[in-house]
Structure formats: C-alpha cells, structure tokens
mmCIF file of C-alpha atoms in Angstrom:
data_model
loop_
_atom_site.group_PDB
_atom_site.id
_atom_site.type_symbol
_atom_site.label_atom_id
_atom_site.label_comp_id
_atom_site.label_asym_id
_atom_site.label_seq_id
_atom_site.Cartn_x
_atom_site.Cartn_y
_atom_site.Cartn_z
ATOM 1 C CA UNK A 9 141.101 43.490 45.607
ATOM 2 C CA UNK A 10 141.884 47.088 46.604
ATOM 3 C CA UNK A 11 141.856 47.993 50.266
ATOM 4 C CA UNK A 12 140.095 51.130 51.352
ATOM 5 C CA UNK A 13 142.366 53.330 53.463
ATOM 6 C CA UNK A 14 140.214 55.747 55.467
ATOM 7 C CA UNK A 15 143.197 57.381 57.147
ATOM 8 C CA UNK A 16 144.655 58.375 53.806
ATOM 9 C CA UNK A 17 141.282 59.634 52.614
ATOM 10 C CA UNK A 18 140.802 61.662 55.811
ATOM 11 C CA UNK A 19 144.281 63.135 55.454
ATOM 12 C CA UNK A 20 143.629 64.113 51.851
ATOM 13 C CA UNK A 21 140.277 65.623 52.807
ATOM 14 C CA UNK A 22 141.983 67.645 55.518
ATOM 15 C CA UNK A 23 144.788 68.746 53.186
ATOM 16 C CA UNK A 24 142.480 69.685 50.319
ATOM 17 C CA UNK A 25 139.488 71.184 52.137
ATOM 18 C CA UNK A 26 139.879 71.724 55.861
ATOM 19 C CA UNK A 27 143.432 73.084 56.100
ATOM 20 C CA UNK A 28 142.781 75.790 53.478
ATOM 21 C CA UNK A 29 139.470 76.647 55.166
ATOM 22 C CA UNK A 30 141.215 77.026 58.536
ATOM 23 C CA UNK A 31 143.972 79.146 56.982
ATOM 24 C CA UNK A 32 141.415 81.381 55.266
ATOM 25 C CA UNK A 33 139.397 81.709 58.488
ATOM 26 C CA UNK A 34 142.532 82.689 60.434
ATOM 27 C CA UNK A 35 143.446 85.248 57.773
ATOM 28 C CA UNK A 36 139.943 86.702 57.824
ATOM 29 C CA UNK A 37 139.883 86.921 61.616
ATOM 30 C CA UNK A 38 143.265 88.698 61.628
ATOM 31 C CA UNK A 39 142.002 91.132 58.993
ATOM 32 C CA UNK A 40 138.797 91.805 60.929
ATOM 33 C CA UNK A 41 140.796 92.445 64.091
ATOM 34 C CA UNK A 42 143.102 94.899 62.320
ATOM 35 C CA UNK A 43 140.186 96.749 60.709
ATOM 36 C CA UNK A 44 138.281 96.944 64.000
ATOM 37 C CA UNK A 45 141.368 98.227 65.810
ATOM 38 C CA UNK A 46 141.919 100.862 63.136
ATOM 39 C CA UNK A 47 138.280 101.951 63.419
ATOM 40 C CA UNK A 48 138.460 102.119 67.203
ATOM 41 C CA UNK A 49 141.672 104.165 67.090
ATOM 42 C CA UNK A 50 140.167 106.564 64.568
ATOM 43 C CA UNK A 51 136.945 106.848 66.537
ATOM 44 C CA UNK A 52 138.875 107.591 69.718
ATOM 45 C CA UNK A 53 140.975 110.247 67.986
ATOM 46 C CA UNK A 54 137.922 111.972 66.490
ATOM 47 C CA UNK A 55 136.060 111.790 69.797
ATOM 48 C CA UNK A 56 139.014 113.246 71.693
ATOM 49 C CA UNK A 57 139.368 116.064 69.170
ATOM 50 C CA UNK A 58 135.665 116.855 69.357
ATOM 51 C CA UNK A 59 135.653 116.934 73.151
ATOM 52 C CA UNK A 60 138.750 119.110 73.180
ATOM 53 C CA UNK A 61 137.066 121.566 70.811
ATOM 54 C CA UNK A 62 133.928 121.650 72.945
ATOM 55 C CA UNK A 63 136.005 122.336 76.066
ATOM 56 C CA UNK A 64 137.786 125.190 74.317
ATOM 57 C CA UNK A 65 134.505 126.631 73.091
ATOM 58 C CA UNK A 66 132.932 126.417 76.534
ATOM 59 C CA UNK A 67 135.817 128.386 78.012
ATOM 60 C CA UNK A 68 135.381 131.344 75.610
ATOM 61 C CA UNK A 69 134.691 134.475 77.661
ATOM 62 C CA UNK A 70 134.947 137.391 75.279
ATOM 63 C CA UNK A 71 134.857 138.272 71.570
ATOM 64 C CA UNK A 72 138.660 138.087 71.214
ATOM 65 C CA UNK A 73 138.747 134.532 72.573
ATOM 66 C CA UNK A 74 135.876 133.614 70.276
ATOM 67 C CA UNK A 75 137.784 135.035 67.314
ATOM 68 C CA UNK A 76 140.928 133.063 68.272
ATOM 69 C CA UNK A 77 138.829 129.948 68.708
ATOM 70 C CA UNK A 78 137.231 130.370 65.290
ATOM 71 C CA UNK A 79 140.605 131.025 63.664
ATOM 72 C CA UNK A 80 141.958 127.875 65.301
ATOM 73 C CA UNK A 81 139.157 125.855 63.736
ATOM 74 C CA UNK A 82 140.895 126.054 60.369
ATOM 75 C CA UNK A 83 143.892 124.238 61.846
ATOM 76 C CA UNK A 84 141.610 121.679 63.503
ATOM 77 C CA UNK A 85 139.835 121.002 60.211
ATOM 78 C CA UNK A 86 143.198 120.610 58.469
ATOM 79 C CA UNK A 87 144.399 118.154 61.138
ATOM 80 C CA UNK A 88 141.187 116.144 60.971
ATOM 81 C CA UNK A 89 141.369 116.010 57.171
ATOM 82 C CA UNK A 90 144.953 114.732 57.381
ATOM 83 C CA UNK A 91 143.898 112.185 59.994
ATOM 84 C CA UNK A 92 140.996 111.011 57.823
ATOM 85 C CA UNK A 93 143.330 110.617 54.837
ATOM 86 C CA UNK A 94 145.791 108.619 56.935
ATOM 87 C CA UNK A 95 142.983 106.429 58.260
ATOM 88 C CA UNK A 96 141.687 105.809 54.746
ATOM 89 C CA UNK A 97 145.199 104.942 53.532
ATOM 90 C CA UNK A 98 145.578 102.485 56.417
ATOM 91 C CA UNK A 99 142.308 100.746 55.535
ATOM 92 C CA UNK A 100 143.276 100.512 51.857
ATOM 93 C CA UNK A 101 146.645 99.033 52.837
ATOM 94 C CA UNK A 102 144.957 96.456 55.079
ATOM 95 C CA UNK A 103 142.533 95.536 52.297
ATOM 96 C CA UNK A 104 145.320 95.125 49.760
ATOM 97 C CA UNK A 105 147.312 92.942 52.155
ATOM 98 C CA UNK A 106 144.251 90.801 52.862
ATOM 99 C CA UNK A 107 143.508 90.419 49.144
ATOM 100 C CA UNK A 108 147.080 89.421 48.330
ATOM 101 C CA UNK A 109 147.260 86.883 51.159
ATOM 102 C CA UNK A 110 143.863 85.392 50.330
ATOM 103 C CA UNK A 111 144.845 85.141 46.669
ATOM 104 C CA UNK A 112 148.049 83.321 47.658
ATOM 105 C CA UNK A 113 146.051 80.935 49.883
ATOM 106 C CA UNK A 114 143.697 80.211 47.004
ATOM 107 C CA UNK A 115 146.559 79.463 44.633
ATOM 108 C CA UNK A 116 148.190 77.154 47.173
ATOM 109 C CA UNK A 117 144.875 75.360 47.758
ATOM 110 C CA UNK A 118 144.372 74.804 44.050
ATOM 111 C CA UNK A 119 147.890 73.366 43.745
ATOM 112 C CA UNK A 120 147.260 71.024 46.674
ATOM 113 C CA UNK A 121 143.962 69.904 45.184
ATOM 114 C CA UNK A 122 145.603 69.253 41.819
ATOM 115 C CA UNK A 123 148.381 67.251 43.490
ATOM 116 C CA UNK A 124 145.873 65.222 45.480
ATOM 117 C CA UNK A 125 143.769 64.595 42.381
ATOM 118 C CA UNK A 126 146.773 63.418 40.384
ATOM 119 C CA UNK A 127 147.893 61.015 43.147
ATOM 120 C CA UNK A 128 144.381 59.597 43.379
ATOM 121 C CA UNK A 129 144.400 58.829 39.629
ATOM 122 C CA UNK A 130 147.598 56.827 39.813
ATOM 123 C CA UNK A 131 147.027 53.067 40.182
ATOM 124 C CA UNK A 132 148.181 51.527 43.445
#
C-alpha cells in the first residue's frame, strides 16, 4: 500500500504554483514602482518647466522682453521634446526588461512543472 505524503505534495505545489506566482508578483510590483517613479519624475520636470515659463512671462515689462521671451520659447520646446523622447525611451526600456524577465520566469516555471510531473510519474 502506498503512503500519502502531504508534505511532499505541499512542497511540489509550492514549487510548481506558488513560488512562480510570488516571483511574478514581485517582478510586477518592481516594474510598477519603476514606471510610477518615471512618471512622477517626468511630471515634476514638466510642471517645473511650466511654472518657470509662467514666472518668466509674468515678469515681462516691455515689448523687447516679450520678444526675447517668445524667442526663448523655441529653446524650451526643443528641451521639452528632448525630455519627452528620453522619457519615452525610458518607458520602452522598462517594458522590454519586464517582458524579458517575465518570459524567463515563465520558462523556468514550465521547466519546474515538467520536472515535477516527471518525478510524479515514476513509481516509488
């Protein structure tokens, strides 16, 4: 008569299902944190730039200052465009890293499941 080993079954369940789920959850939380931080940094930079531009505009006193302000807007637009491109590149990089790591986790989980399944098939 075969004995039923619950400890071994619980360990296999943890190895096959729970450990990969915890690893995937940790990876997803790290990714979410990085994305949120990137968004907050970008938002702060855009807010600071906007406030700075409003302060400069509110200090304009004559037509020459207004002309200089308007000419400076081209540089501001260029800087903001470069910032937006950098922010977009950062997000794409984070997404690619997340995809690669999650793909690796999936492959490792499948291997563990296959190993567990093959050991369960073997007679005791």
